[in-house]
């Protein structure tokens, strides 16, 4: 999610304020050489510098604490993703210890920092059990403002929030990353990459799209494999390729966002899903396209169907061009959501 953190760096830089981007975890090999002096830990990733957060008390010197994007404050993430990774990073001895650490850092179970607490662009789509709801209620009671990324998340947390917590709808934080490539000339190709859903024979799908459109398919093979030193160069190189594509074909959530943010049509695929089941579940893609009024650009694929991609091929052949009034209207709607989110966020700071 390089684009999510880049958006944070750009957003707060444009405000002209001093800020620090914290992470709570890092790969064990990156921190083992400096233990126990974790206070000095810094991680360079592309153009980003992260500091390692070990205790909520480290945030007391900040006027604002902004939980930026992802599932950070979602208890399901804390239990299923954060906890096992914390153990693998060597930051906790057991998953139960890691779960408690997540609670202190992201649910504020042992008290809140002194600054204004905000959560923006977070995902709370999971159906919550009683224990998860209570944990989330704890966080919401201490948060000053929560702007989740979608209507489902907002609906889920609204009954748990205290009257003093400002709630409003938002979008994914990656949409706040500026684009200087939105109106470039279209190339004679489309871009594709898969890797998030268990879709059948995507290579055959790509060949079928090439045959149906007469366009070459360019694979964005490095999208899910950015490296520490080369991340920035590779990311922006791929963004440039995306910006001139006629459309994108993918099952990847943030690739979809980055393409749409550049005004490029996306045909996004996923498995049938009626609820968010994990941080990589397909429901969040379905909700994204629904809230952008792009329902007709999201396709649930039945893996055992005789011709699972037939409707996708028909839609691609009948697609409106990027220069069409229909597509420009959709891009304008996305821009309106972005502007509203930015304004609400600035007003809440």
GROMACS .gro file of C-alpha atoms in nm:
model
  349
    1UNK     CA    1   0.000   0.000   0.000
    2UNK     CA    2   0.281   0.236  -0.093
    3UNK     CA    3   0.033   0.483  -0.242
    4UNK     CA    4  -0.154   0.511   0.090
    5UNK     CA    5   0.159   0.621   0.277
    6UNK     CA    6   0.268   0.844  -0.010
    7UNK     CA    7  -0.069   1.017   0.015
    8UNK     CA    8  -0.008   1.079   0.386
    9UNK     CA    9   0.337   1.226   0.320
   10UNK     CA   10   0.204   1.452   0.047
   11UNK     CA   11  -0.110   1.558   0.237
   12UNK     CA   12   0.067   1.665   0.556
   13UNK     CA   13   0.357   1.819   0.364
   14UNK     CA   14   0.110   2.038   0.175
   15UNK     CA   15  -0.036   2.151   0.508
   16UNK     CA   16   0.311   2.273   0.605
   17UNK     CA   17   0.320   2.090   0.937
   18UNK     CA   18   0.586   1.874   1.100
   19UNK     CA   19   0.481   1.510   1.110
   20UNK     CA   20   0.614   1.161   1.170
   21UNK     CA   21   0.487   0.846   1.001
   22UNK     CA   22   0.489   0.556   1.247
   23UNK     CA   23   0.466   0.185   1.185
   24UNK     CA   24   0.404  -0.067   1.462
   25UNK     CA   25   0.580  -0.359   1.293
   26UNK     CA   26   0.877  -0.433   1.072
   27UNK     CA   27   1.037  -0.749   0.942
   28UNK     CA   28   1.252  -0.921   1.200
   29UNK     CA   29   1.566  -0.900   0.987
   30UNK     CA   30   1.533  -0.520   0.978
   31UNK     CA   31   1.522  -0.471   1.355
   32UNK     CA   32   1.728  -0.758   1.495
   33UNK     CA   33   2.057  -0.578   1.438
   34UNK     CA   34   1.960  -0.281   1.657
   35UNK     CA   35   1.781  -0.448   1.947
   36UNK     CA   36   1.739  -0.343   2.221
   37UNK     CA   37   1.782   0.018   2.104
   38UNK     CA   38   1.447   0.035   1.925
   39UNK     CA   39   1.412   0.405   2.002
   40UNK     CA   40   1.653   0.471   1.716
   41UNK     CA   41   1.477   0.250   1.465
   42UNK     CA   42   1.401   0.406   1.128
   43UNK     CA   43   1.296   0.232   0.810
   44UNK     CA   44   1.347   0.377   0.465
   45UNK     CA   45   1.101   0.248   0.204
   46UNK     CA   46   1.120   0.428  -0.128
   47UNK     CA   47   1.090   0.796  -0.042
   48UNK     CA   48   0.921   0.722   0.291
   49UNK     CA   49   1.079   0.717   0.636
   50UNK     CA   50   0.893   0.532   0.910
   51UNK     CA   51   0.953   0.532   1.285
   52UNK     CA   52   0.876   0.225   1.494
   53UNK     CA   53   0.598   0.281   1.750
   54UNK     CA   54   0.641   0.071   2.063
   55UNK     CA   55   0.427   0.252   2.320
   56UNK     CA   56   0.125   0.481   2.296
   57UNK     CA   57   0.311   0.717   2.532
   58UNK     CA   58   0.550   0.799   2.247
   59UNK     CA   59   0.265   0.994   2.086
   60UNK     CA   60   0.204   1.233   2.376
   61UNK     CA   61   0.421   1.505   2.223
   62UNK     CA   62   0.201   1.523   1.912
   63UNK     CA   63  -0.097   1.756   1.879
   64UNK     CA   64  -0.277   1.515   1.644
   65UNK     CA   65  -0.265   1.137   1.616
   66UNK     CA   66  -0.407   1.025   1.281
   67UNK     CA   67  -0.463   0.655   1.214
   68UNK     CA   68  -0.427   0.661   0.838
   69UNK     CA   69  -0.614   0.408   0.624
   70UNK     CA   70  -0.620   0.028   0.620
   71UNK     CA   71  -0.782  -0.186   0.894
   72UNK     CA   72  -0.567  -0.040   1.173
   73UNK     CA   73  -0.842   0.012   1.433
   74UNK     CA   74  -1.046  -0.293   1.331
   75UNK     CA   75  -1.028  -0.568   1.600
   76UNK     CA   76  -1.050  -0.841   1.335
   77UNK     CA   77  -0.725  -0.714   1.189
   78UNK     CA   78  -0.570  -0.695   1.534
   79UNK     CA   79  -0.646  -1.058   1.612
   80UNK     CA   80  -0.604  -1.224   1.273
   81UNK     CA   81  -0.326  -1.020   1.107
   82UNK     CA   82  -0.140  -0.801   1.354
   83UNK     CA   83  -0.097  -1.062   1.626
   84UNK     CA   84   0.069  -1.342   1.424
   85UNK     CA   85   0.286  -1.093   1.238
   86UNK     CA   86   0.397  -0.934   1.564
   87UNK     CA   87   0.525  -1.273   1.679
   88UNK     CA   88   0.705  -1.333   1.349
   89UNK     CA   89   0.867  -0.989   1.377
   90UNK     CA   90   0.998  -1.074   1.722
   91UNK     CA   91   0.803  -0.793   1.887
   92UNK     CA   92   0.586  -1.026   2.098
   93UNK     CA   93   0.644  -1.372   2.245
   94UNK     CA   94   0.289  -1.497   2.187
   95UNK     CA   95  -0.016  -1.399   1.986
   96UNK     CA   96  -0.201  -1.315   2.306
   97UNK     CA   97   0.074  -1.074   2.404
   98UNK     CA   98   0.064  -0.928   2.054
   99UNK     CA   99  -0.316  -0.891   2.069
  100UNK     CA  100  -0.282  -0.693   2.392
  101UNK     CA  101  -0.015  -0.475   2.229
  102UNK     CA  102  -0.246  -0.408   1.935
  103UNK     CA  103  -0.517  -0.308   2.182
  104UNK     CA  104  -0.291  -0.055   2.354
  105UNK     CA  105  -0.173   0.097   2.024
  106UNK     CA  106  -0.485   0.084   1.810
  107UNK     CA  107  -0.785   0.045   2.041
  108UNK     CA  108  -0.643   0.265   2.320
  109UNK     CA  109  -0.741   0.006   2.581
  110UNK     CA  110  -0.495   0.142   2.838
  111UNK     CA  111  -0.556   0.510   2.777
  112UNK     CA  112  -0.529   0.761   2.495
  113UNK     CA  113  -0.247   1.000   2.404
  114UNK     CA  114  -0.295   1.364   2.491
  115UNK     CA  115  -0.345   1.489   2.135
  116UNK     CA  116  -0.651   1.488   1.912
  117UNK     CA  117  -0.719   1.130   1.796
  118UNK     CA  118  -0.849   1.065   1.445
  119UNK     CA  119  -0.907   0.762   1.224
  120UNK     CA  120  -0.939   0.834   0.852
  121UNK     CA  121  -0.997   0.600   0.560
  122UNK     CA  122  -1.023   0.292   0.782
  123UNK     CA  123  -1.211  -0.027   0.698
  124UNK     CA  124  -1.476  -0.147   0.946
  125UNK     CA  125  -1.679  -0.363   0.708
  126UNK     CA  126  -1.654  -0.684   0.910
  127UNK     CA  127  -1.965  -0.805   1.091
  128UNK     CA  128  -1.861  -0.759   1.454
  129UNK     CA  129  -1.911  -1.012   1.731
  130UNK     CA  130  -1.982  -0.889   2.084
  131UNK     CA  131  -1.618  -0.882   2.195
  132UNK     CA  132  -1.504  -0.700   1.881
  133UNK     CA  133  -1.784  -0.447   1.918
  134UNK     CA  134  -1.680  -0.373   2.276
  135UNK     CA  135  -1.316  -0.330   2.175
  136UNK     CA  136  -1.413  -0.094   1.897
  137UNK     CA  137  -1.644   0.095   2.132
  138UNK     CA  138  -1.341   0.158   2.354
  139UNK     CA  139  -1.151   0.313   2.068
  140UNK     CA  140  -1.445   0.519   1.947
  141UNK     CA  141  -1.502   0.658   2.296
  142UNK     CA  142  -1.152   0.811   2.283
  143UNK     CA  143  -1.146   0.917   1.917
  144UNK     CA  144  -1.235   1.275   1.832
  145UNK     CA  145  -1.311   1.210   1.466
  146UNK     CA  146  -1.357   0.898   1.252
  147UNK     CA  147  -1.393   0.917   0.873
  148UNK     CA  148  -1.413   0.557   0.748
  149UNK     CA  149  -1.362   0.477   0.383
  150UNK     CA  150  -1.709   0.356   0.287
  151UNK     CA  151  -2.080   0.354   0.380
  152UNK     CA  152  -2.072  -0.003   0.515
  153UNK     CA  153  -1.798   0.085   0.761
  154UNK     CA  154  -1.980   0.399   0.869
  155UNK     CA  155  -2.301   0.205   0.927
  156UNK     CA  156  -2.115  -0.058   1.134
  157UNK     CA  157  -1.950   0.183   1.373
  158UNK     CA  158  -2.225   0.444   1.409
  159UNK     CA  159  -2.414   0.257   1.687
  160UNK     CA  160  -2.089   0.216   1.883
  161UNK     CA  161  -1.967   0.575   1.872
  162UNK     CA  162  -2.008   0.820   2.158
  163UNK     CA  163  -2.193   1.148   2.093
  164UNK     CA  164  -1.865   1.338   2.123
  165UNK     CA  165  -1.706   1.151   1.831
  166UNK     CA  166  -1.750   1.315   1.494
  167UNK     CA  167  -1.844   1.057   1.229
  168UNK     CA  168  -1.858   1.118   0.855
  169UNK     CA  169  -1.810   0.915   0.540
  170UNK     CA  170  -1.478   0.916   0.359
  171UNK     CA  171  -1.290   0.727   0.092
  172UNK     CA  172  -0.966   0.531   0.077
  173UNK     CA  173  -0.669   0.754   0.163
  174UNK     CA  174  -0.484   0.652  -0.156
  175UNK     CA  175  -0.728   0.870  -0.349
  176UNK     CA  176  -0.561   1.174  -0.190
  177UNK     CA  177  -0.238   1.112  -0.380
  178UNK     CA  178  -0.205   1.381  -0.646
  179UNK     CA  179  -0.202   1.291  -1.012
  180UNK     CA  180  -0.025   1.496  -1.274
  181UNK     CA  181  -0.090   1.237  -1.543
  182UNK     CA  182  -0.468   1.233  -1.561
  183UNK     CA  183  -0.508   1.359  -1.917
  184UNK     CA  184  -0.224   1.188  -2.099
  185UNK     CA  185  -0.264   1.043  -2.446
  186UNK     CA  186  -0.397   0.688  -2.455
  187UNK     CA  187  -0.168   0.411  -2.572
  188UNK     CA  188  -0.255   0.105  -2.777
  189UNK     CA  189  -0.260  -0.124  -2.477
  190UNK     CA  190  -0.430  -0.218  -2.153
  191UNK     CA  191  -0.266  -0.315  -1.824
  192UNK     CA  192  -0.335  -0.615  -1.607
  193UNK     CA  193  -0.222  -0.787  -1.291
  194UNK     CA  194  -0.382  -1.046  -1.061
  195UNK     CA  195  -0.295  -1.204  -0.730
  196UNK     CA  196  -0.564  -1.130  -0.472
  197UNK     CA  197  -0.848  -1.366  -0.566
  198UNK     CA  198  -0.857  -1.734  -0.658
  199UNK     CA  199  -0.962  -1.672  -1.017
  200UNK     CA  200  -0.940  -1.944  -1.284
  201UNK     CA  201  -0.690  -1.913  -1.571
  202UNK     CA  202  -0.641  -1.537  -1.581
  203UNK     CA  203  -0.378  -1.575  -1.854
  204UNK     CA  204  -0.645  -1.714  -2.084
  205UNK     CA  205  -0.864  -1.417  -1.995
  206UNK     CA  206  -0.587  -1.175  -2.091
  207UNK     CA  207  -0.537  -1.349  -2.426
  208UNK     CA  208  -0.911  -1.331  -2.489
  209UNK     CA  209  -0.918  -0.959  -2.414
  210UNK     CA  210  -0.625  -0.900  -2.648
  211UNK     CA  211  -0.807  -1.088  -2.925
  212UNK     CA  212  -1.136  -0.907  -2.862
  213UNK     CA  213  -0.987  -0.556  -2.850
  214UNK     CA  214  -0.679  -0.574  -3.072
  215UNK     CA  215  -0.480  -0.422  -2.785
  216UNK     CA  216  -0.165  -0.554  -2.623
  217UNK     CA  217  -0.183  -0.645  -2.257
  218UNK     CA  218   0.100  -0.510  -2.038
  219UNK     CA  219   0.144  -0.690  -1.708
  220UNK     CA  220   0.222  -0.481  -1.398
  221UNK     CA  221   0.428  -0.761  -1.252
  222UNK     CA  222   0.595  -0.551  -0.980
  223UNK     CA  223   0.278  -0.401  -0.834
  224UNK     CA  224   0.265  -0.642  -0.538
  225UNK     CA  225   0.643  -0.674  -0.508
  226UNK     CA  226   0.787  -0.330  -0.435
  227UNK     CA  227   1.132  -0.336  -0.275
  228UNK     CA  228   1.276  -0.104  -0.011
  229UNK     CA  229   1.536   0.070  -0.227
  230UNK     CA  230   1.359   0.071  -0.562
  231UNK     CA  231   0.998   0.121  -0.448
  232UNK     CA  232   0.963   0.483  -0.555
  233UNK     CA  233   1.112   0.446  -0.901
  234UNK     CA  234   0.918   0.126  -0.974
  235UNK     CA  235   0.590   0.265  -0.841
  236UNK     CA  236   0.599   0.583  -1.048
  237UNK     CA  237   0.715   0.395  -1.355
  238UNK     CA  238   0.413   0.168  -1.326
  239UNK     CA  239   0.188   0.467  -1.261
  240UNK     CA  240   0.308   0.625  -1.586
  241UNK     CA  241   0.225   0.307  -1.777
  242UNK     CA  242  -0.118   0.293  -1.612
  243UNK     CA  243  -0.197   0.655  -1.695
  244UNK     CA  244  -0.168   0.591  -2.070
  245UNK     CA  245  -0.355   0.260  -2.071
  246UNK     CA  246  -0.698   0.236  -2.224
  247UNK     CA  247  -0.816   0.038  -1.923
  248UNK     CA  248  -0.697  -0.184  -1.638
  249UNK     CA  249  -0.797  -0.547  -1.578
  250UNK     CA  250  -0.724  -0.668  -1.225
  251UNK     CA  251  -0.840  -0.824  -0.898
  252UNK     CA  252  -0.626  -0.589  -0.685
  253UNK     CA  253  -0.793  -0.324  -0.469
  254UNK     CA  254  -0.525  -0.053  -0.458
  255UNK     CA  255  -0.425  -0.100  -0.820
  256UNK     CA  256  -0.789  -0.024  -0.900
  257UNK     CA  257  -0.780   0.291  -0.686
  258UNK     CA  258  -0.458   0.420  -0.838
  259UNK     CA  259  -0.590   0.370  -1.191
  260UNK     CA  260  -0.925   0.532  -1.116
  261UNK     CA  261  -0.743   0.816  -0.945
  262UNK     CA  262  -0.571   0.882  -1.279
  263UNK     CA  263  -0.900   0.872  -1.467
  264UNK     CA  264  -0.836   0.529  -1.620
  265UNK     CA  265  -1.127   0.281  -1.644
  266UNK     CA  266  -1.090  -0.037  -1.439
  267UNK     CA  267  -1.253  -0.375  -1.486
  268UNK     CA  268  -1.211  -0.535  -1.146
  269UNK     CA  269  -1.276  -0.902  -1.069
  270UNK     CA  270  -1.340  -1.090  -0.748
  271UNK     CA  271  -1.495  -1.398  -0.600
  272UNK     CA  272  -1.860  -1.383  -0.489
  273UNK     CA  273  -1.871  -1.222  -0.145
  274UNK     CA  274  -2.149  -1.101   0.081
  275UNK     CA  275  -1.937  -0.977   0.371
  276UNK     CA  276  -1.580  -0.877   0.448
  277UNK     CA  277  -1.395  -1.182   0.581
  278UNK     CA  278  -1.034  -1.063   0.607
  279UNK     CA  279  -0.805  -0.780   0.508
  280UNK     CA  280  -0.765  -0.929   0.160
  281UNK     CA  281  -1.130  -1.031   0.120
  282UNK     CA  282  -1.311  -0.935  -0.199
  283UNK     CA  283  -1.604  -0.760  -0.036
  284UNK     CA  284  -1.406  -0.437   0.000
  285UNK     CA  285  -1.360  -0.426  -0.379
  286UNK     CA  286  -1.731  -0.475  -0.433
  287UNK     CA  287  -1.810  -0.194  -0.189
  288UNK     CA  288  -1.553   0.036  -0.351
  289UNK     CA  289  -1.705   0.009  -0.696
  290UNK     CA  290  -2.054   0.036  -0.554
  291UNK     CA  291  -1.981   0.362  -0.370
  292UNK     CA  292  -1.816   0.507  -0.681
  293UNK     CA  293  -2.131   0.418  -0.883
  294UNK     CA  294  -1.914   0.183  -1.091
  295UNK     CA  295  -2.111  -0.133  -1.016
  296UNK     CA  296  -2.094  -0.224  -1.384
  297UNK     CA  297  -1.714  -0.233  -1.365
  298UNK     CA  298  -1.695  -0.493  -1.090
  299UNK     CA  299  -1.750  -0.861  -1.171
  300UNK     CA  300  -1.794  -1.153  -0.934
  301UNK     CA  301  -1.647  -1.461  -1.097
  302UNK     CA  302  -1.788  -1.807  -1.037
  303UNK     CA  303  -1.487  -2.033  -1.066
  304UNK     CA  304  -1.689  -2.339  -1.164
  305UNK     CA  305  -1.890  -2.162  -1.434
  306UNK     CA  306  -1.859  -2.289  -1.792
  307UNK     CA  307  -1.754  -1.946  -1.924
  308UNK     CA  308  -1.676  -1.737  -1.614
  309UNK     CA  309  -1.543  -1.436  -1.805
  310UNK     CA  310  -1.800  -1.407  -2.084
  311UNK     CA  311  -1.974  -1.105  -1.929
  312UNK     CA  312  -1.639  -0.936  -1.864
  313UNK     CA  313  -1.537  -0.970  -2.227
  314UNK     CA  314  -1.869  -0.827  -2.346
  315UNK     CA  315  -1.838  -0.530  -2.112
  316UNK     CA  316  -1.482  -0.458  -2.225
  317UNK     CA  317  -1.581  -0.471  -2.591
  318UNK     CA  318  -1.869  -0.228  -2.522
  319UNK     CA  319  -1.672  -0.001  -2.287
  320UNK     CA  320  -1.706   0.377  -2.316
  321UNK     CA  321  -1.381   0.548  -2.413
  322UNK     CA  322  -1.191   0.765  -2.170
  323UNK     CA  323  -1.285   1.071  -2.375
  324UNK     CA  324  -1.658   0.991  -2.371
  325UNK     CA  325  -1.902   1.207  -2.176
  326UNK     CA  326  -2.014   0.898  -1.984
  327UNK     CA  327  -1.668   0.820  -1.851
  328UNK     CA  328  -1.585   1.186  -1.783
  329UNK     CA  329  -1.898   1.207  -1.570
  330UNK     CA  330  -1.779   0.912  -1.363
  331UNK     CA  331  -1.435   1.063  -1.319
  332UNK     CA  332  -1.600   1.387  -1.206
  333UNK     CA  333  -1.798   1.194  -0.943
  334UNK     CA  334  -1.480   1.039  -0.805
  335UNK     CA  335  -1.318   1.383  -0.797
  336UNK     CA  336  -1.615   1.518  -0.603
  337UNK     CA  337  -1.577   1.243  -0.341
  338UNK     CA  338  -1.205   1.316  -0.314
  339UNK     CA  339  -1.262   1.688  -0.269
  340UNK     CA  340  -1.528   1.631  -0.005
  341UNK     CA  341  -1.306   1.390   0.188
  342UNK     CA  342  -1.011   1.627   0.177
  343UNK     CA  343  -1.225   1.916   0.299
  344UNK     CA  344  -1.377   1.712   0.585
  345UNK     CA  345  -1.032   1.591   0.689
  346UNK     CA  346  -0.880   1.937   0.692
  347UNK     CA  347  -1.178   2.073   0.886
  348UNK     CA  348  -1.141   1.797   1.146
  349UNK     CA  349  -0.771   1.859   1.210
   0.00000   0.00000   0.00000
